[in-house]
Amino acid sequence: MRFLLLLILGFLGEISPYKILLLAPFPPPSHYLWISHFTKALLDRGHHVTAITSNHAKFKHRNLTEVVVNPPFDGPKYLPMKDIFDMRYDNDWENLWLYWRAGLMTTEHALQTSVVQKFIQREDHFDLVLSEQFFQESFLMFAYKFDCPIVTIGTLGYSDFMDRAMGFHSPWATVPHSTLPYSSEMTFWERTYNVMMSLADAVLREWYYYPKQEHLAQTYFKFLKQRRGPLPSVRELEKNISAMLINTHFSINPPRPLMPGQINVAGAHIHPPNPLPEDIQTFLDGARNGVILFSLGSIIQSKEMPISKMRTFANVFKTLKQRVIMKYEDNMLPSVSPNVMAVKWLPQADILAHPNVILFITHGGIFGSQEAIYHGVPMLFIPFYGDQFRNALRAERDGYGLTLPWNEISASTLREKLNDLLGHTGYKEKAVEVSKLFRDNPMPVMEQAMYTIEYVIRNNGALHWKSGGIKLAWWQHQLWDVYFFLSVVIAISSVVVWKFVVMLVLLATAKKTTKRTKND
């Protein structure tokens, strides 16, 4: 009986609830929707979560407190739909600047709102800060304020700066920059461009981006200086990150070296499908020739696209024997036909799970792409900005998708891509193959994420997961100091050996001359 009591108490101790501060101020709903799956998993395990966010979760829970950024960030003002449809962000350098610009603007907007400022002044205790890792480094100051460890959650996958924060440098010979679609087997010119892109990112981040995040942190947490003295720098805060939950998977991204605290969690948000709305269920069930899902995500509004492009889609769709369900945020869809169903909002992951869905036309966002991969659905990508180009080109390279650039869309090009994807079984076979790899994990992905978070809390941080390289300068990490020292040693040794040889030669010559003189 005593043993049973101890066992029960031990079990209860293992599931003791923790207080977690979630930082997810980036405005797009898709980001918080993905992160909220981790929130729900934490709540289901009995923990208390306080979230600073720009969006409300889709569920209510007694242990969830949301501090919602208000007024909301005016995205269309700073990222107009016209700029997106005009393809303003269709190159690698523009996308790098877009990330920094969006991160800095949305971070400052959130920090300066009254609700967040009141929260900064608040006295409370948290066991952990769980922060989205999307260009909001100044928010890491919350971990310093509440004196607790940090775990970050990277929505867009890996980047070089994450590796440096964990204590090592990405090998640019085999690891492409996060904006590039290369594999680990790069050609000479790809490696050259990768080095240029990665080096520019590292230098500009150090001399342009970090100082701006540093300014935000020092400005909006300045009251802490009066209580606790000088604040840590953003770089110091990054070095205190114990673990990173990264939205990637070895089956769809190039392999790379990892630290123990870098955990792949792609697909953690995908669950068994929920029941569909009755009208959508009926529409999908009755599609004898299959269904095409069309959605451009939560940021890009289909209703804002040029009317000529929308007519092109509508005119091609109505000639198909397949049915098409599409996300269209207006009641008026040009040239609508019986085989097309337009809805303002759709449960994307649940629709992709339906066996009759045979193709996904997408902008290439990382969340939707992973959902299609999980369910083995081939994709037609129409990328606009950010990681969408990378996701599209990698899918095309690996054989489970094709890309149709926005500015090349016409009735003929759209039909050609659709006929190729629908008429050749190879795309479906490859999608199913990748799906098997994507699903094959040593343990459920969300369980791995929960273990990592709770491990960090139990041990008051997990800095032992990081490399000692975190304390080295970049030139030390790359062994330039060692190479320089060895070069000097070799040079000096070579000079000494040379002089010694010359001296021996001179001595030998002198002896021969002396001997010859004596003989004469």
XYZ file of N, CA and C in Angstrom, residues 320-477:
474
model
N -13.184 21.508 -66.447
C -12.633 20.288 -65.867
C -13.739 19.295 -65.517
N -13.409 18.014 -65.578
C -14.361 16.984 -65.122
C -14.290 16.831 -63.602
N -13.203 17.328 -63.004
C -13.082 17.302 -61.549
C -13.882 18.450 -60.941
N -14.221 18.304 -59.682
C -14.824 19.405 -58.937
C -13.711 20.263 -58.307
N -14.014 21.517 -58.064
C -13.046 22.444 -57.473
C -13.691 23.132 -56.278
N -13.045 23.060 -55.139
C -13.488 23.832 -53.976
C -12.421 24.874 -53.701
N -12.829 26.112 -53.593
C -11.845 27.184 -53.487
C -12.195 28.185 -52.395
N -11.141 28.696 -51.775
C -11.300 29.758 -50.786
C -11.368 31.081 -51.533
N -12.542 31.731 -51.429
C -12.764 33.021 -52.085
C -13.574 33.870 -51.119
N -13.011 35.001 -50.699
C -13.534 35.757 -49.554
C -14.672 36.709 -49.898
N -15.298 36.538 -51.048
C -16.390 37.413 -51.458
C -17.551 36.547 -51.932
N -18.740 37.102 -51.902
C -19.908 36.354 -52.357
C -19.998 36.278 -53.878
N -19.324 37.190 -54.556
C -19.422 37.280 -56.006
C -18.177 36.679 -56.650
N -18.287 35.487 -57.211
C -17.191 34.833 -57.914
C -17.465 34.885 -59.414
N -16.540 35.470 -60.197
C -16.771 35.581 -61.641
C -16.910 34.212 -62.308
N -17.850 34.086 -63.211
C -18.011 32.897 -64.054
C -18.102 31.611 -63.243
N -18.845 31.621 -62.163
C -18.975 30.421 -61.343
C -19.738 29.349 -62.130
N -19.379 28.072 -61.900
C -20.009 26.967 -62.615
C -20.383 25.881 -61.616
N -21.233 24.918 -62.004
C -21.719 23.917 -61.046
C -20.626 23.069 -60.409
N -19.505 22.886 -61.093
C -18.448 22.035 -60.533
C -17.506 22.804 -59.613
N -17.798 24.084 -59.365
C -16.949 24.929 -58.517
C -17.738 25.355 -57.283
N -17.134 25.148 -56.114
C -17.734 25.580 -54.857
C -16.789 26.599 -54.215
N -17.292 27.812 -54.015
C -16.485 28.873 -53.404
C -16.966 29.125 -51.984
N -16.035 29.159 -51.029
C -16.371 29.428 -49.634
C -15.405 30.467 -49.083
N -15.890 31.297 -48.149
C -15.050 32.350 -47.584
C -13.961 31.784 -46.685
N -14.277 30.690 -46.019
C -13.299 30.024 -45.152
C -13.506 28.535 -45.283
N -12.388 27.785 -45.259
C -12.528 26.334 -45.371
C -11.544 25.628 -44.426
N -11.951 24.482 -43.891
C -11.064 23.686 -43.024
C -10.057 22.925 -43.880
N -8.962 23.574 -44.198
C -8.022 23.093 -45.207
C -7.494 21.681 -44.921
N -6.971 21.480 -43.704
C -6.376 20.178 -43.378
C -7.412 19.061 -43.435
N -8.625 19.341 -42.994
C -9.672 18.323 -42.995
C -10.101 17.977 -44.422
N -10.120 18.982 -45.303
C -10.465 18.724 -46.712
C -9.367 17.904 -47.385
N -8.096 18.253 -47.124
C -6.989 17.507 -47.729
C -6.983 16.045 -47.304
N -7.577 15.741 -46.150
C -7.642 14.356 -45.672
C -8.700 13.537 -46.405
N -9.601 14.199 -47.134
C -10.668 13.472 -47.832
C -10.077 12.681 -48.993
N -10.450 11.416 -49.157
C -9.844 10.567 -50.199
C -10.102 11.040 -51.626
N -11.118 11.864 -51.851
C -11.416 12.325 -53.202
C -10.582 13.540 -53.630
N -9.836 14.146 -52.710
C -9.008 15.305 -53.067
C -7.748 14.799 -53.754
N -7.545 15.211 -54.995
C -6.442 14.680 -55.805
C -5.400 15.734 -56.154
N -5.667 17.016 -55.852
C -4.704 18.064 -56.176
C -4.965 19.280 -55.297
N -3.883 19.953 -54.914
C -3.964 21.161 -54.096
C -3.274 22.290 -54.849
N -4.032 23.319 -55.226
C -3.447 24.519 -55.823
C -3.204 25.503 -54.692
N -1.951 25.851 -54.461
C -1.574 26.585 -53.252
C -0.522 27.637 -53.547
N -0.441 28.644 -52.664
C 0.625 29.644 -52.757
C 1.950 29.086 -52.256
N 1.911 27.978 -51.538
C 3.143 27.346 -51.077
C 3.514 27.658 -49.657
N 2.564 28.126 -48.839
C 2.844 28.348 -47.433
C 3.263 27.053 -46.758
N 4.099 27.159 -45.750
C 4.703 25.969 -45.155
C 3.677 25.073 -44.464
N 2.654 25.662 -43.838
C 1.681 24.850 -43.105
C 0.817 24.032 -44.060
N 0.271 24.687 -45.082
C -0.554 23.980 -46.053
C 0.233 22.962 -46.854
N 1.472 23.297 -47.190
C 2.317 22.354 -47.928
C 2.537 21.083 -47.121
N 2.785 21.239 -45.824
C 2.992 20.072 -44.972
C 1.721 19.247 -44.835
N 0.567 19.911 -44.789
C -0.689 19.174 -44.699
C -0.918 18.334 -45.950
N -0.604 18.900 -47.123
C -0.753 18.148 -48.373
C 0.244 16.989 -48.431
N 1.474 17.239 -47.978
C 2.487 16.179 -47.949
C 2.022 15.050 -47.027
N 1.526 15.395 -45.868
C 1.069 14.396 -44.892
C -0.001 13.497 -45.498
N -0.911 14.088 -46.284
C -2.024 13.319 -46.846
C -1.727 12.811 -48.257
N -0.500 13.007 -48.741
C -0.111 12.459 -50.040
C -0.826 13.084 -51.214
N -1.045 14.410 -51.165
C -1.747 15.127 -52.236
C -0.738 15.944 -53.050
N -0.629 15.708 -54.355
C 0.268 16.524 -55.197
C -0.175 17.987 -55.195
N 0.748 18.870 -55.552
C 0.462 20.309 -55.466
C 0.870 21.063 -56.727
N 0.084 22.089 -57.039
C 0.456 23.102 -58.030
C 0.713 24.387 -57.258
N 1.969 24.851 -57.271
C 2.366 26.009 -56.489
C 2.289 27.291 -57.318
N 1.728 28.342 -56.700
C 1.755 29.689 -57.266
C 2.360 30.592 -56.188
N 3.687 30.632 -56.079
C 4.333 31.349 -54.968
C 4.356 32.857 -55.192
N 4.330 33.603 -54.051
C 4.321 35.058 -54.103
C 5.478 35.699 -53.331
N 5.837 35.146 -52.186
C 6.880 35.764 -51.374
C 7.392 34.765 -50.341
N 8.463 35.174 -49.645
C 8.967 34.407 -48.517
C 9.411 33.000 -48.882
N 9.101 32.069 -47.992
C 9.544 30.687 -48.171
C 8.744 29.946 -49.233
N 7.738 30.589 -49.818
C 6.873 29.916 -50.788
C 7.651 29.454 -52.024
N 8.594 30.271 -52.490
C 9.407 29.884 -53.655
C 10.253 28.661 -53.321
N 10.861 28.665 -52.139
C 11.687 27.539 -51.712
C 10.857 26.266 -51.625
N 9.685 26.350 -50.998
C 8.828 25.174 -50.843
C 8.384 24.635 -52.208
N 8.069 25.557 -53.124
C 7.604 25.148 -54.450
C 8.700 24.453 -55.247
N 9.883 25.046 -55.283
C 10.962 24.491 -56.093
C 11.469 23.166 -55.532
N 11.457 23.020 -54.211
C 11.864 21.743 -53.630
C 10.857 20.656 -53.954
N 9.562 21.000 -53.929
C 8.529 20.012 -54.272
C 8.659 19.591 -55.734
N 8.934 20.561 -56.594
C 9.102 20.245 -58.017
C 10.339 19.381 -58.229
N 11.421 19.706 -57.531
C 12.651 18.916 -57.647
C 12.432 17.479 -57.164
N 11.635 17.326 -56.099
C 11.425 15.997 -55.520
C 10.278 15.232 -56.171
N 9.551 15.885 -57.090
C 8.609 15.143 -57.917
C 7.177 15.060 -57.456
N 6.792 15.826 -56.425
C 5.392 15.757 -55.986
C 4.639 17.078 -56.218
N 5.174 17.928 -57.082
C 4.487 19.177 -57.386
C 5.077 19.869 -58.588
N 4.367 20.869 -59.079
C 4.844 21.736 -60.160
C 4.645 23.185 -59.742
N 5.365 24.084 -60.405
C 5.277 25.510 -60.100
C 4.748 26.259 -61.307
N 3.820 27.174 -61.072
C 3.313 28.075 -62.117
C 3.468 29.504 -61.614
N 4.501 30.227 -62.095
C 4.693 31.607 -61.639
C 3.459 32.463 -61.922
N 3.151 33.345 -60.986
C 1.954 34.177 -61.081
C 1.904 34.969 -62.382
N 3.044 35.551 -62.757
C 3.043 36.395 -63.962
C 3.055 35.587 -65.259
N 3.045 34.256 -65.160
C 2.974 33.413 -66.356
C 1.628 32.720 -66.483
N 0.700 33.048 -65.586
C -0.601 32.381 -65.617
C -1.431 32.867 -66.795
N -1.889 31.906 -67.585
C -2.852 32.150 -68.665
C -3.705 30.889 -68.767
N -4.733 30.939 -69.589
C -5.586 29.760 -69.729
C -4.772 28.562 -70.225
N -3.855 28.806 -71.159
C -3.083 27.691 -71.730
C -2.067 27.137 -70.734
N -1.351 28.015 -70.007
C -0.345 27.517 -69.055
C -1.005 26.804 -67.882
N -2.161 27.311 -67.432
C -2.861 26.670 -66.325
C -3.364 25.288 -66.743
N -3.950 25.195 -67.950
C -4.414 23.894 -68.435
C -3.245 22.918 -68.577
N -2.128 23.416 -69.088
C -0.971 22.549 -69.289
C -0.486 21.953 -67.964
N -0.377 22.776 -66.930
C 0.082 22.283 -65.627
C -0.926 21.311 -65.020
N -2.215 21.656 -65.117
C -3.245 20.780 -64.556
C -3.288 19.438 -65.281
N -3.184 19.470 -66.608
C -3.198 18.214 -67.370
C -1.999 17.346 -67.003
N -0.849 17.987 -66.791
C 0.359 17.247 -66.425
C 0.181 16.580 -65.059
N -0.280 17.348 -64.075
C -0.427 16.831 -62.716
C -1.534 15.784 -62.608
N -2.638 16.008 -63.330
C -3.774 15.090 -63.241
C -3.630 13.885 -64.171
N -2.819 14.032 -65.223
C -2.715 12.977 -66.228
C -1.573 12.011 -66.009
N -0.662 12.313 -65.109
C 0.477 11.441 -64.866
C 0.458 10.952 -63.420
N 0.490 9.659 -63.246
C 0.400 9.079 -61.906
C 1.675 9.278 -61.097
N 2.772 9.654 -61.741
C 4.043 9.791 -61.044
C 4.013 10.799 -59.915
N 3.254 11.885 -60.087
C 3.180 12.912 -59.046
C 2.475 12.366 -57.798
N 1.392 11.620 -58.016
C 0.679 11.037 -56.874
C 1.550 9.990 -56.195
N 2.231 9.159 -56.971
C 3.086 8.129 -56.391
C 4.197 8.751 -55.555
N 4.788 9.825 -56.058
C 5.850 10.492 -55.311
C 5.291 11.154 -54.065
N 4.101 11.746 -54.161
C 3.474 12.378 -52.998
C 3.208 11.349 -51.902
N 2.761 10.170 -52.287
C 2.506 9.098 -51.308
C 3.818 8.632 -50.683
N 4.866 8.544 -51.494
C 6.172 8.127 -50.985
C 6.710 9.116 -49.954
N 6.616 10.411 -50.281
C 7.089 11.438 -49.346
C 6.214 11.455 -48.096
N 4.921 11.222 -48.268
C 4.011 11.177 -47.127
C 4.431 10.097 -46.132
N 4.815 8.927 -46.635
C 5.255 7.842 -45.751
C 6.482 8.252 -44.954
N 7.431 8.923 -45.607
C 8.634 9.390 -44.913
C 8.295 10.455 -43.883
N 7.380 11.349 -44.255
C 6.999 12.459 -43.386
C 6.307 11.953 -42.118
N 5.547 10.877 -42.254
C 4.808 10.330 -41.109
C 5.657 9.398 -40.237
N 6.773 8.921 -40.783
C 7.570 7.898 -40.095
C 8.534 8.556 -39.115
N 8.126 8.643 -37.847
C 8.926 9.278 -36.807
C 9.080 8.325 -35.625
N 10.180 8.443 -34.876
C 10.400 7.526 -33.758
C 9.363 7.644 -32.655
N 8.736 8.816 -32.544
C 7.656 9.014 -31.580
C 6.765 10.130 -32.106
N 5.511 10.218 -31.668
C 4.647 11.298 -32.140
C 5.307 12.659 -31.938
N 5.240 13.489 -32.984
C 5.991 14.749 -32.994
C 5.576 15.656 -31.839
N 4.294 15.765 -31.568
C 3.833 16.641 -30.491
C 4.323 16.139 -29.134
N 4.400 14.834 -28.957
C 4.910 14.292 -27.693
C 6.377 14.674 -27.504
N 7.141 14.642 -28.597
C 8.539 15.059 -28.526
C 8.642 16.523 -28.129
N 7.759 17.361 -28.696
C 7.750 18.778 -28.364
C 7.405 19.003 -26.891
N 6.393 18.277 -26.390
C 5.996 18.439 -24.995
C 7.100 17.972 -24.050
N 7.749 16.858 -24.399
C 8.854 16.382 -23.563
C 9.956 17.434 -23.489
N 10.286 18.044 -24.631
C 11.356 19.048 -24.668
C 11.018 20.233 -23.783
N 9.792 20.745 -23.886
C 9.376 21.902 -23.091
C 9.429 21.572 -21.597
N 8.873 20.425 -21.225
C 8.824 20.060 -19.810
C 10.216 19.715 -19.266
N 11.080 19.157 -20.108
C 12.457 18.870 -19.688
C 13.178 20.166 -19.335
N 13.023 21.187 -20.177
C 13.670 22.473 -19.927
C 13.170 23.079 -18.618
N 11.860 22.975 -18.369
C 11.308 23.529 -17.125
C 11.812 22.739 -15.911
N 11.770 21.413 -16.010
C 12.199 20.578 -14.878
C 13.639 20.866 -14.472
N 14.468 21.164 -15.446
C 15.888 21.364 -15.180
C 16.285 22.842 -15.163
N 15.275 23.711 -15.091
C 15.516 25.161 -15.037
C 16.467 25.604 -16.161
N 16.169 25.123 -17.343
C 17.009 25.429 -18.504
C 17.735 24.179 -18.962
N 18.268 24.241 -20.168
C 18.994 23.091 -20.708
C 20.170 23.589 -21.548
N 20.967 24.457 -20.943
C 22.101 25.013 -21.679
C 23.159 23.951 -21.973
N 23.076 22.781 -21.280
C 23.996 21.691 -21.589
C 23.696 21.069 -22.945
N 22.558 21.420 -23.544
C 22.246 20.968 -24.894
C 22.983 21.784 -25.960
N 23.597 22.885 -25.553
C 24.233 23.780 -26.514
C 25.732 23.505 -26.576
N 26.325 23.838 -27.700
C 27.760 23.663 -27.870
C 28.531 24.768 -27.139
N 29.754 24.417 -26.681
C 30.623 25.428 -26.087
C 31.024 26.497 -27.081
N 30.739 26.251 -28.364
C 31.037 27.250 -29.389
C 30.252 28.530 -29.212
N 29.221 28.507 -28.345
C 28.439 29.712 -28.095
C 29.309 30.819 -27.515
N 30.447 30.443 -26.880
C 31.332 31.420 -26.254
C 32.456 31.875 -27.178
N 32.503 31.294 -28.384
C 33.576 31.621 -29.315
C 33.141 32.680 -30.318
N 34.093 33.532 -30.708
C 33.854 34.454 -31.814
C 33.802 33.647 -33.113
N 33.203 34.228 -34.145
C 33.040 33.481 -35.392
C 34.378 33.036 -35.959
N 35.413 33.885 -35.803
C 36.717 33.541 -36.362
C 37.392 32.434 -35.541
N 37.036 32.346 -34.248
C 37.531 31.229 -33.443
C 36.797 29.948 -33.810
N 35.472 30.073 -34.022
C 34.672 28.903 -34.373
C 35.133 28.310 -35.703
